[in-house]
mmCIF file of C-alpha atoms in Angstrom:
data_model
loop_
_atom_site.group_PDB
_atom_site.id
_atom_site.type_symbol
_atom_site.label_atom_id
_atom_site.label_comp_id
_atom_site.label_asym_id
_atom_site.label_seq_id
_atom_site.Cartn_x
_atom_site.Cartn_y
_atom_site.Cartn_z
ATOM 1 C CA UNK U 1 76.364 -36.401 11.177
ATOM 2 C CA UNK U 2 73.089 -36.498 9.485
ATOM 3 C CA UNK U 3 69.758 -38.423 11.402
ATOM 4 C CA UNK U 4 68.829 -41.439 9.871
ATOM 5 C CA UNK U 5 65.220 -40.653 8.531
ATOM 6 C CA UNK U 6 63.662 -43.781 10.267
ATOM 7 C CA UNK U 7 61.434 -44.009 7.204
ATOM 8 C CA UNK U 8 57.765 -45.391 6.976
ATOM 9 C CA UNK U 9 57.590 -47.061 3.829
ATOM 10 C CA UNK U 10 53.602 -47.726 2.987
ATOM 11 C CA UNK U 11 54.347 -49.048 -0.334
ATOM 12 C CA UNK U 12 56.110 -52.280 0.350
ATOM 13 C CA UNK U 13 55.358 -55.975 -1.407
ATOM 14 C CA UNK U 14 55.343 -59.011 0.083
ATOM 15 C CA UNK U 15 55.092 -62.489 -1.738
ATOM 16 C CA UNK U 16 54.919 -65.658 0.807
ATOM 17 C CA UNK U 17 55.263 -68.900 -0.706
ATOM 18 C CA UNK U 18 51.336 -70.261 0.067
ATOM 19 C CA UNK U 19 50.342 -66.815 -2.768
ATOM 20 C CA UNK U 20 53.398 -67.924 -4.974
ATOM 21 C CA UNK U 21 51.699 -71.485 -5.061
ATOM 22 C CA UNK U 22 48.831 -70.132 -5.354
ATOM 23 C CA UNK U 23 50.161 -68.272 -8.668
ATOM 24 C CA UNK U 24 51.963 -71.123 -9.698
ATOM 25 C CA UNK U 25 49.216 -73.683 -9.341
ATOM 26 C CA UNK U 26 47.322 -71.007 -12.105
ATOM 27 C CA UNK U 27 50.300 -70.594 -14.316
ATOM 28 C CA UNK U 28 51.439 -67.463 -13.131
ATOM 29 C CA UNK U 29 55.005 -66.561 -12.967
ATOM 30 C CA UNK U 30 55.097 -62.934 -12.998
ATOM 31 C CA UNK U 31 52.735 -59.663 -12.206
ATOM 32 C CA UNK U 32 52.780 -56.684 -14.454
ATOM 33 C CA UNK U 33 55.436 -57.955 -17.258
ATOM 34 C CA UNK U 34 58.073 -58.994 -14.697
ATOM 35 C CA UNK U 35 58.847 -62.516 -12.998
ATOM 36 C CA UNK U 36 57.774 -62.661 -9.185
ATOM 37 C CA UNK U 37 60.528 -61.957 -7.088
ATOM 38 C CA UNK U 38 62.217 -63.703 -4.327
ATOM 39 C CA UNK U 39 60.828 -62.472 -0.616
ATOM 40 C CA UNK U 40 61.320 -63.566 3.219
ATOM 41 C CA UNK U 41 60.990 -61.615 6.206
ATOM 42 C CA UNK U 42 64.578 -61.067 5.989
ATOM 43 C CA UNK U 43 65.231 -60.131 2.663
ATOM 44 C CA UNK U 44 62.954 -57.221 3.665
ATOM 45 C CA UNK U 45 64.269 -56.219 6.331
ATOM 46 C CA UNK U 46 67.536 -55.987 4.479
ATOM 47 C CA UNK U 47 66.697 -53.859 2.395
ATOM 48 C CA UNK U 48 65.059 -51.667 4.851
ATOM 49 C CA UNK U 49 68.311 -51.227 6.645
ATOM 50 C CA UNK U 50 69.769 -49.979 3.531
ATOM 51 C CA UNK U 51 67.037 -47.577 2.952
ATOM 52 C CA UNK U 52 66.886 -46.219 6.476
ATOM 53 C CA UNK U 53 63.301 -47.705 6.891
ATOM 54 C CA UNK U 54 62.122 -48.015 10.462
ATOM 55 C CA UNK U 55 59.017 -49.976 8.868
ATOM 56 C CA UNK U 56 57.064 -50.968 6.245
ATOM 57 C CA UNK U 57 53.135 -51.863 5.809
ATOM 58 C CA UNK U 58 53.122 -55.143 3.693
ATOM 59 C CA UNK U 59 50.500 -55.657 1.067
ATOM 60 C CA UNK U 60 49.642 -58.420 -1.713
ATOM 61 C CA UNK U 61 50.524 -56.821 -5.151
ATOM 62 C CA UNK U 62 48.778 -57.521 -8.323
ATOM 63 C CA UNK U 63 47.380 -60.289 -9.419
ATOM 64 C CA UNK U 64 45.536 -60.083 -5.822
ATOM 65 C CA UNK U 65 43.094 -62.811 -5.737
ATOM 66 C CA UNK U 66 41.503 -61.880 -9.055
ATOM 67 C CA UNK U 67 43.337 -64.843 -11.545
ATOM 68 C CA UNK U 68 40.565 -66.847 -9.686
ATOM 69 C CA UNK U 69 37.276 -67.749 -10.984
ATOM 70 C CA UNK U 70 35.747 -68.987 -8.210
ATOM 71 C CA UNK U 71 34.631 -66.452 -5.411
ATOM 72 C CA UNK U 72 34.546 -68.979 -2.383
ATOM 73 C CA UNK U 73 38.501 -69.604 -3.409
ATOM 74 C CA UNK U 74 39.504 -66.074 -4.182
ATOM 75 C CA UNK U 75 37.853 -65.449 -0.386
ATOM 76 C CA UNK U 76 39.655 -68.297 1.223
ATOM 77 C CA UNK U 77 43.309 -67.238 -0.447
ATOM 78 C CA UNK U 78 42.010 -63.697 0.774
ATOM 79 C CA UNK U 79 41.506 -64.697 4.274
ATOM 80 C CA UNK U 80 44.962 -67.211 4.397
ATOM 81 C CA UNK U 81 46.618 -63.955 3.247
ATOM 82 C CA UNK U 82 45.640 -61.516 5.732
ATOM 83 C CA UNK U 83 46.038 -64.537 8.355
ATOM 84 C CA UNK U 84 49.932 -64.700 7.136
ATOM 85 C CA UNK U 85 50.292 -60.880 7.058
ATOM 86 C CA UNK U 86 49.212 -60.507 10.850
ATOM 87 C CA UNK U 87 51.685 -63.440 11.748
ATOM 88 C CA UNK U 88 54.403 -61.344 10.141
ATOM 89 C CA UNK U 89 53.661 -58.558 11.507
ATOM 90 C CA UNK U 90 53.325 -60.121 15.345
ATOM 91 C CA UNK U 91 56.750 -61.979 14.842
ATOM 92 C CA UNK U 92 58.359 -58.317 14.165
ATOM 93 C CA UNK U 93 57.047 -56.096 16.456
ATOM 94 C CA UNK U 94 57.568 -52.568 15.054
ATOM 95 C CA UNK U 95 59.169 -53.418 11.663
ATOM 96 C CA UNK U 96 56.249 -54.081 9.573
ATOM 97 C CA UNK U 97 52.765 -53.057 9.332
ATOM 98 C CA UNK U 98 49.925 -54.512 6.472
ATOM 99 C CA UNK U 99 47.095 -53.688 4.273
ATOM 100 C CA UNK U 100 44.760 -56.720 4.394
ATOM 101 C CA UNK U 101 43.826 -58.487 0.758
ATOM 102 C CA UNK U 102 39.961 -58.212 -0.059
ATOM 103 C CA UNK U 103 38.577 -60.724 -3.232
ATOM 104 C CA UNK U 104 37.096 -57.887 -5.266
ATOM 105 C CA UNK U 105 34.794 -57.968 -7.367
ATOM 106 C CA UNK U 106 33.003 -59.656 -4.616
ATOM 107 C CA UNK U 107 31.881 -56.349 -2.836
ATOM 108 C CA UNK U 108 29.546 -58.311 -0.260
ATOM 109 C CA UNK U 109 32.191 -60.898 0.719
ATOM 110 C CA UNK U 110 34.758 -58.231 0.265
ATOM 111 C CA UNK U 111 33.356 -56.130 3.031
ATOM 112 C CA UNK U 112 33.112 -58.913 5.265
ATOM 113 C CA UNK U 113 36.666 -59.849 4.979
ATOM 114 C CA UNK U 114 37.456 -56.161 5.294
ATOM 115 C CA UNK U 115 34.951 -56.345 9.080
ATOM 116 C CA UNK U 116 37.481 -59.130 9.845
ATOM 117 C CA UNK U 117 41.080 -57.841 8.983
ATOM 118 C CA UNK U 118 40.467 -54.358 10.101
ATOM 119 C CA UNK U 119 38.237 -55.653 13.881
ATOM 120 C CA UNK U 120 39.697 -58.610 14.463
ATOM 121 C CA UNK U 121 43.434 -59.138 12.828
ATOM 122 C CA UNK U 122 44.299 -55.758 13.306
ATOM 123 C CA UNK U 123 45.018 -54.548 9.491
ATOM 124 C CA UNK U 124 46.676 -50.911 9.109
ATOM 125 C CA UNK U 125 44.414 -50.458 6.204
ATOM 126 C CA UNK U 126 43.231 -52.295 3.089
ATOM 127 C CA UNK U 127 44.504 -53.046 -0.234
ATOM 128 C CA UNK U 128 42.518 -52.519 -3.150
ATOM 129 C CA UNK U 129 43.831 -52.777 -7.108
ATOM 130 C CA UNK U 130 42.603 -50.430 -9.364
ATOM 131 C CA UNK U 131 40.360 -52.639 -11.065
ATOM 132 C CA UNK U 132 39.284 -56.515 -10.306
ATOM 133 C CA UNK U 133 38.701 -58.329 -13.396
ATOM 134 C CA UNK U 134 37.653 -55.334 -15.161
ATOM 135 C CA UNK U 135 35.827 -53.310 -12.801
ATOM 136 C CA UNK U 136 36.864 -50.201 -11.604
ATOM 137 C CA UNK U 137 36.961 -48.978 -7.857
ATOM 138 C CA UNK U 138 34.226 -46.297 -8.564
ATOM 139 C CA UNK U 139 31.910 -48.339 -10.029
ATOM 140 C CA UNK U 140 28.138 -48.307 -9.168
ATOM 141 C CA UNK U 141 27.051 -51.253 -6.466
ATOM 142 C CA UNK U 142 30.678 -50.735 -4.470
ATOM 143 C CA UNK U 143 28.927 -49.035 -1.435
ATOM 144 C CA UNK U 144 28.453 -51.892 1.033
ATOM 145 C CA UNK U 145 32.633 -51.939 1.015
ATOM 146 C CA UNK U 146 32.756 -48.106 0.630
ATOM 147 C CA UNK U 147 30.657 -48.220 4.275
ATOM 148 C CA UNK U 148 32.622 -51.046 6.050
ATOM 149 C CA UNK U 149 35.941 -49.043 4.963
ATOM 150 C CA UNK U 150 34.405 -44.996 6.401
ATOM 151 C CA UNK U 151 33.245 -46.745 9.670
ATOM 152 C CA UNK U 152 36.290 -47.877 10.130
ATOM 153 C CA UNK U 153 37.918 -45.008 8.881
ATOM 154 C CA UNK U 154 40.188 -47.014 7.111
ATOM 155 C CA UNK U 155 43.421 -46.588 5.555
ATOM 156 C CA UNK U 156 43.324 -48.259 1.368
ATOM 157 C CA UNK U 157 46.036 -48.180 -0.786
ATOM 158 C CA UNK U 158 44.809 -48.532 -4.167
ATOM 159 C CA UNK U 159 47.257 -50.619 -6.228
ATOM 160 C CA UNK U 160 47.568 -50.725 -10.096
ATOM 161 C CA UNK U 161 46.795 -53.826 -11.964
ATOM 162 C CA UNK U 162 47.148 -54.755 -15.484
ATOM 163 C CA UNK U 163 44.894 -53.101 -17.800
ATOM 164 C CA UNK U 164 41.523 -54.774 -18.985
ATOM 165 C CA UNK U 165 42.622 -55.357 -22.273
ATOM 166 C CA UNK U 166 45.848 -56.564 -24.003
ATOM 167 C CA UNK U 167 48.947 -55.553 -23.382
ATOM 168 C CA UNK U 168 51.301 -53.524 -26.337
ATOM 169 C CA UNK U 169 54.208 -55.800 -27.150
ATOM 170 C CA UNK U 170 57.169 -54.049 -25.658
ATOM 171 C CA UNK U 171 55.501 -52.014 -23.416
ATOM 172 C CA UNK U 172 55.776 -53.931 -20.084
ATOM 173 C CA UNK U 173 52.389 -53.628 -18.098
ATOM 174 C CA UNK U 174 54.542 -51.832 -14.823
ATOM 175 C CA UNK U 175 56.221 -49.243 -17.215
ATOM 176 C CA UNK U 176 53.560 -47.103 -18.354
ATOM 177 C CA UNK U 177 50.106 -49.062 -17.780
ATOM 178 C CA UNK U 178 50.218 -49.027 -14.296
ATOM 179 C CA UNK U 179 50.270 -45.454 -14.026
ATOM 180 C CA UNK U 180 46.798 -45.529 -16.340
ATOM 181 C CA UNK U 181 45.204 -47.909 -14.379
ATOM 182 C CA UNK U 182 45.357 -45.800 -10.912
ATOM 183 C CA UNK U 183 44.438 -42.816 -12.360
ATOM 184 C CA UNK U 184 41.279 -44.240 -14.179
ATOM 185 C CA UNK U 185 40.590 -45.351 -10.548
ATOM 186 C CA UNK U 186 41.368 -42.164 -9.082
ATOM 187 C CA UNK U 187 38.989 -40.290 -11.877
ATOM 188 C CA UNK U 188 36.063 -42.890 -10.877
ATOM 189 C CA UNK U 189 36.337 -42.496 -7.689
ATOM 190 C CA UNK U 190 35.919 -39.033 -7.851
ATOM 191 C CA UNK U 191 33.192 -38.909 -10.676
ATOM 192 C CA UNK U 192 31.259 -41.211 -8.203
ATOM 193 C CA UNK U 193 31.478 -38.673 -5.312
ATOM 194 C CA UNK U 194 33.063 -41.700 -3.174
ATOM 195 C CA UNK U 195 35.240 -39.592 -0.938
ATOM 196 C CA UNK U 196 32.440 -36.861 -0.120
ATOM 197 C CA UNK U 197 30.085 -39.770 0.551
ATOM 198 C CA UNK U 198 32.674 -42.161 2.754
ATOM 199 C CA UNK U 199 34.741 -38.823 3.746
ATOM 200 C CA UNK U 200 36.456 -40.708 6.309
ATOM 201 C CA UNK U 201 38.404 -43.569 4.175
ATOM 202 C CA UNK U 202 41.812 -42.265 3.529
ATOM 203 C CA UNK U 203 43.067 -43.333 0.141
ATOM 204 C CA UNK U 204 46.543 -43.525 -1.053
ATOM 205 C CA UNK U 205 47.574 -43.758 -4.553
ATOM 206 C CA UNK U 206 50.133 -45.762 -5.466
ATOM 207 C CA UNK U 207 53.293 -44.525 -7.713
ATOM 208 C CA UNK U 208 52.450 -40.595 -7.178
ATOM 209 C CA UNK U 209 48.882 -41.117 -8.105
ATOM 210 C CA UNK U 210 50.014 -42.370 -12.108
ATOM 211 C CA UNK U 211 49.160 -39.579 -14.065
ATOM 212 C CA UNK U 212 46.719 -37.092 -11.671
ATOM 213 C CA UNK U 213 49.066 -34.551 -10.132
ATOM 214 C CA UNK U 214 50.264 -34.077 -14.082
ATOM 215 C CA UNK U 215 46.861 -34.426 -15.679
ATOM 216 C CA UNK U 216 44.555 -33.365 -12.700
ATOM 217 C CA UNK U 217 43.549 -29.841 -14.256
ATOM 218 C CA UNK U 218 42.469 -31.603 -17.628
ATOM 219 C CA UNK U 219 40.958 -34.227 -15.513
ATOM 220 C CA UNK U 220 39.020 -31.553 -13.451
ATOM 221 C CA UNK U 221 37.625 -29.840 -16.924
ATOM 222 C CA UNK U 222 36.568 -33.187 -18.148
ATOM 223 C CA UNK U 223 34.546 -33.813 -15.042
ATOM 224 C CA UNK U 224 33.050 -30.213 -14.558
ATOM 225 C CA UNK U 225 31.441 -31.445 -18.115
ATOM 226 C CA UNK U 226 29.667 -34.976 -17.472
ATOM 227 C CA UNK U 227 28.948 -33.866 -13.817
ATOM 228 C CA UNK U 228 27.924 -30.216 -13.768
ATOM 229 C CA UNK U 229 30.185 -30.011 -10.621
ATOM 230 C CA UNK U 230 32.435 -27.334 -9.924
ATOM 231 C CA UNK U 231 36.546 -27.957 -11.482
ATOM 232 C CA UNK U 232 37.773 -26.645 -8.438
ATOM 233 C CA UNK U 233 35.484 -29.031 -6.025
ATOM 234 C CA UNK U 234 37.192 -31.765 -8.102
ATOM 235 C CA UNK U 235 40.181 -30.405 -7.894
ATOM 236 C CA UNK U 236 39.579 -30.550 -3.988
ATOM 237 C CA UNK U 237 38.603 -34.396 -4.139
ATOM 238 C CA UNK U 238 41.498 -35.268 -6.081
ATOM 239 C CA UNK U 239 44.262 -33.265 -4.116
ATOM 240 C CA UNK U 240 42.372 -34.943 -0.851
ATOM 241 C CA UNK U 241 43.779 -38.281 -1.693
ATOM 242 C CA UNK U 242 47.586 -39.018 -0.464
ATOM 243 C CA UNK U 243 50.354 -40.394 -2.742
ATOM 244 C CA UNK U 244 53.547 -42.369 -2.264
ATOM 245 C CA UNK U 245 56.787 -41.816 -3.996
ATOM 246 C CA UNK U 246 57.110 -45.472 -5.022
ATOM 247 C CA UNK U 247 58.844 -45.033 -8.497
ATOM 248 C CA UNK U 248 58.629 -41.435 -8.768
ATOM 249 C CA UNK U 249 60.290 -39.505 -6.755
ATOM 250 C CA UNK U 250 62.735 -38.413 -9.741
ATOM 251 C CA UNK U 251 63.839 -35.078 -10.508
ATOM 252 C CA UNK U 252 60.291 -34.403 -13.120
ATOM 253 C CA UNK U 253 57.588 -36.222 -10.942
ATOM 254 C CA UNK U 254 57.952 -34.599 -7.430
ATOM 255 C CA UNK U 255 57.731 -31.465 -8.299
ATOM 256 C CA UNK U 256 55.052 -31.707 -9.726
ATOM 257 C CA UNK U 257 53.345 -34.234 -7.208
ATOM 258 C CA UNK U 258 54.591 -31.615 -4.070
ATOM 259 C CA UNK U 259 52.684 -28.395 -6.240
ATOM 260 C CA UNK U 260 49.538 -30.685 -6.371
ATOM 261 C CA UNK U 261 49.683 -32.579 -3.320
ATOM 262 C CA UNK U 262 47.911 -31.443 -0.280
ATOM 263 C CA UNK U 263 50.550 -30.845 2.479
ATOM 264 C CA UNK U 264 50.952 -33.902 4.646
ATOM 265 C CA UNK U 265 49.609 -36.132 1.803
ATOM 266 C CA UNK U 266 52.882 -37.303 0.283
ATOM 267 C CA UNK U 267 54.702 -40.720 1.746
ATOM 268 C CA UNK U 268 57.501 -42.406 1.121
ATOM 269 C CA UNK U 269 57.294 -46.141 -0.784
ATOM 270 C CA UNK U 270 59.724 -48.052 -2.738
ATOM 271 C CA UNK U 271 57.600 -50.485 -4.039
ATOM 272 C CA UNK U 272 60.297 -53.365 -2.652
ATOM 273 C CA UNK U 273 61.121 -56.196 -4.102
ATOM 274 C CA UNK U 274 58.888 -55.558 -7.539
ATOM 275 C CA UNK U 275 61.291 -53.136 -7.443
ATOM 276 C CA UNK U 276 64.116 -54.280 -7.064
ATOM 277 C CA UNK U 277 67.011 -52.753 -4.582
ATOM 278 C CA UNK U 278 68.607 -50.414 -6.738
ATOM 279 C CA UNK U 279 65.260 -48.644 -8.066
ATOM 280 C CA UNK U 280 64.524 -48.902 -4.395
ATOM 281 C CA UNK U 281 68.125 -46.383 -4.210
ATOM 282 C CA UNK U 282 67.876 -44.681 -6.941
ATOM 283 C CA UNK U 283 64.325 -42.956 -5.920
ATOM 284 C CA UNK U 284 65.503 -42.772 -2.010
ATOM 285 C CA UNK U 285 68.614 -40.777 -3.845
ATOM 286 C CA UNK U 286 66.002 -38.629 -5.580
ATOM 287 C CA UNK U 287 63.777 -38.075 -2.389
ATOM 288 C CA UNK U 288 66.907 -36.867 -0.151
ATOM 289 C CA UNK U 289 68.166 -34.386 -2.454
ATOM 290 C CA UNK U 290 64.935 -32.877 -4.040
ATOM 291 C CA UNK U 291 62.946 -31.315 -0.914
ATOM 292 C CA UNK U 292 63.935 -29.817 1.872
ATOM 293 C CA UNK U 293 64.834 -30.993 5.149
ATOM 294 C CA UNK U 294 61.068 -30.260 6.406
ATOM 295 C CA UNK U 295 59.454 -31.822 4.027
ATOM 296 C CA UNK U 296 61.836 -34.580 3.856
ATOM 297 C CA UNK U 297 60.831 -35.599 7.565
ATOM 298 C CA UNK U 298 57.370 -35.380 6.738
ATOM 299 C CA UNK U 299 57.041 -37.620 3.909
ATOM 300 C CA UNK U 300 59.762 -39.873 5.579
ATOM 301 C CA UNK U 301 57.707 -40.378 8.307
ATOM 302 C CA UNK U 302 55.305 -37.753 10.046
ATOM 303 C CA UNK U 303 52.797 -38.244 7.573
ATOM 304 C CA UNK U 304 52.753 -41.351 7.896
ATOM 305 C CA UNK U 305 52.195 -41.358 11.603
ATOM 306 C CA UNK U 306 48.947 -38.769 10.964
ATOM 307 C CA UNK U 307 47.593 -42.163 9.307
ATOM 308 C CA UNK U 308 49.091 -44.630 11.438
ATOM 309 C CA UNK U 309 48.758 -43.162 14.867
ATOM 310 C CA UNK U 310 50.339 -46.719 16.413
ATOM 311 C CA UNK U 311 53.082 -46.174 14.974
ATOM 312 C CA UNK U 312 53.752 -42.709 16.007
ATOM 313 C CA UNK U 313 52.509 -43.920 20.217
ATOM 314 C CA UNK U 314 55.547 -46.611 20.276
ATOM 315 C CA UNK U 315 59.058 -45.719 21.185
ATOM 316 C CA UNK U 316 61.274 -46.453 17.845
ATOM 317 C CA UNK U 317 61.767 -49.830 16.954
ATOM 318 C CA UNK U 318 65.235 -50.953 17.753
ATOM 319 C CA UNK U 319 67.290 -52.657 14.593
ATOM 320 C CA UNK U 320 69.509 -55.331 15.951
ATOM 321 C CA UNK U 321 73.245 -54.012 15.472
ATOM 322 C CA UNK U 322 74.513 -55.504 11.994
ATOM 323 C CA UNK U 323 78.275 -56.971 12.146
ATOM 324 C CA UNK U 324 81.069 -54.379 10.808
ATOM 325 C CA UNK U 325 81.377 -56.054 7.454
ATOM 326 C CA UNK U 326 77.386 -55.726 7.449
ATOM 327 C CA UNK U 327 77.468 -51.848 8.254
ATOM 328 C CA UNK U 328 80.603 -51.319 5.604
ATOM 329 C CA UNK U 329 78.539 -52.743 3.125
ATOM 330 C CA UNK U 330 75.710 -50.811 3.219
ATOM 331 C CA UNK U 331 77.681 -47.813 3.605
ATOM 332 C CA UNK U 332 79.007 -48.694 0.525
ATOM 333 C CA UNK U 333 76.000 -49.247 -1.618
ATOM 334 C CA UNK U 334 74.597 -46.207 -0.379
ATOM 335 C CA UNK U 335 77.512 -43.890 -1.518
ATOM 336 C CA UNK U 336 77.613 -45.655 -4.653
ATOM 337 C CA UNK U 337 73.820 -45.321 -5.082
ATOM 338 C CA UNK U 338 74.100 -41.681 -4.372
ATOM 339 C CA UNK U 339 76.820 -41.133 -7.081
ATOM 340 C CA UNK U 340 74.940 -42.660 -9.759
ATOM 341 C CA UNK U 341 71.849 -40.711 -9.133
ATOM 342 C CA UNK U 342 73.650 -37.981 -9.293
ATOM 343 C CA UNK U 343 75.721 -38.420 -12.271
ATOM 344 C CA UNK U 344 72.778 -39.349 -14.388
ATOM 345 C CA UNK U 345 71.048 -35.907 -13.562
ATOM 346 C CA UNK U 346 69.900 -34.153 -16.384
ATOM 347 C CA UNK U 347 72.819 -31.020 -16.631
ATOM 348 C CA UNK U 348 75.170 -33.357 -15.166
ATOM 349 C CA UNK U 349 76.810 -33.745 -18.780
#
């Protein structure tokens, strides 16, 4: 009998009705071409159980706070978020974690919501989309956040957003933009020297990092020219950040993510519920057969616990038994997840 993998997902979504509202009360419906999805504590932890996932660290997906206009109300929705996130956390001890919601562009206000979460609340880390209204993480005048984060030696997960111009008609935003947006982030961050200057903020990309593990040599050559700095230096910076598999841990993208990764820097995410449970499957499927056992416990969870070092000091949290029917069920959806994955292989035919 195989170990369950007791899986740290840091990629996780969570959408409580006062953000929804929030949305709602602005006309917004949906977040990177698809409707906003139905969440609850329990729904989550659901779905966890079907993935094997001891916990999750929640964040705020995109829109964040930036559909508003005002800064005093994107900061109160910011702070009412992170207030929320800590009460989820509290009421399940050891089944979630959360990356606290900053109102960027606002750096000033930003990093003082940032002293809060991480000091006082207790945030695993922040959340930060790629860009805020147009701006780009990376962009000159960030440094008052970029110092709060390194003396706390914080934890951000930098989350895609829709791109600062229009979208192409049938071309959701998730689809291929996404991937765009983080790696524009990534290459700012970089030309701006933020992780040598703030070396101890760790930041994960979201979705394998879009397109930098593919494009990171061409990225490198392009930077060695504006900069003057050395390819391989940037080649260091950009295999320094860490990655999650949310999305793209398919038979093409972790290869090449696990060539350019640094070792311990991949993680596992699912990107649940904007993805919804059987993308959630499907990549799971695609993690568990394409690594070895080794590195499948590391990016299940020992890498995870380098970051989080709380959640690698407390004995396992303990799932409440599920009735029979329960247990059948998901045994069910996993083997059928597993045969799809497989049969849809590239060879299989």
């Amino acid at each position: 009998m195989t170990t369950a993998p007791r899986r740290i997902d840091v990629h996780q979504h969570l959408v409580p009705d006062l953000y929804r509202d929030a949305l709602a009360r602005a006309g917004i419906t949906e977040a990177g071409g698809r409707a906003l999805p139905d969440w609850s504590p329990e729904a989550a932890l659901e779905l966890m159980d079907l993935l094997r996932t001891e916990t999750a660290i929640l964040s705020v997906s995109t829109p964040g706070t930036g559909f508003l206009s005002d800064p005093a109300e994107a900061a109160g929705l910011a702070r009412h978020l992170n207030d929320h996130c800590a009460e989820v956390t509290a009421a399940h001890p050891g089944r979630f974690g959360w990356f606290a919601t900053l109102p960027m562009p606002d750096v000033d206000t930003s990093a003082r919501e940032a002293e809060r979460a991480l000091g006082e609340l207790g945030a695993d880390g922040v959340t930060l989309l790629a860009n805020n209204q147009g701006v780009y993480l990376g962009t000159e005048g960030q440094d008052a956040l970029w110092r709060v984060l390194d003396a706390h030696r914080a934890v951000v997960l930098v989350h895609p957003a829709e791109l600062p111009g229009p979208a192409v008609d049938g071309i959701p935003p998730f689809a291929a933009d996404f991937l765009l947006d983080t790696t524009r982030a990534a290459y700012l961050l970089v030309r701006d020297g933020v992780p040598r200057r703030h070396p101890n903020i760790r930041f994960i990309l979201g979705h394998a990092g879009g397109f930098v593990p593919y494009a990171s040599h061409r990225m490198a050559v392009a930077l060695a020219a504006e900069t003057g700095r050395s390819p391989l230096d940037t080649l260091d910076d950009l295999r320094g950040f860490y990655y999650d598999t949310a999305l793209s841990a398919s038979p093409a993208a972790l290869p090449t993510l696990l060539a350019f990764a640094r070792p311990g820097h991949v993680l596992f995410g699912s990107d649940w519920p904007f993805a919804p449970t059987p993308a959630g499957q499907y990549f799971a499927n695609g993690l568990d057969d394409g690594v070895d056992p080794g590195t499948l416990a590391a990016i299940n969870r020992a890498n995870a616990e380098a970051l989080f070092p709380r959640l690698a000091a407390h004995p396992p949290a303990q799932a409440p038994a599920r009735p029979l029917p329960a247990r059948l069920r998901h045994s069910a959806r996993r083997a059928g997840a597993r045969l799809f994955y497989r049969m849809v292989q590239p060879g299989t035919r």
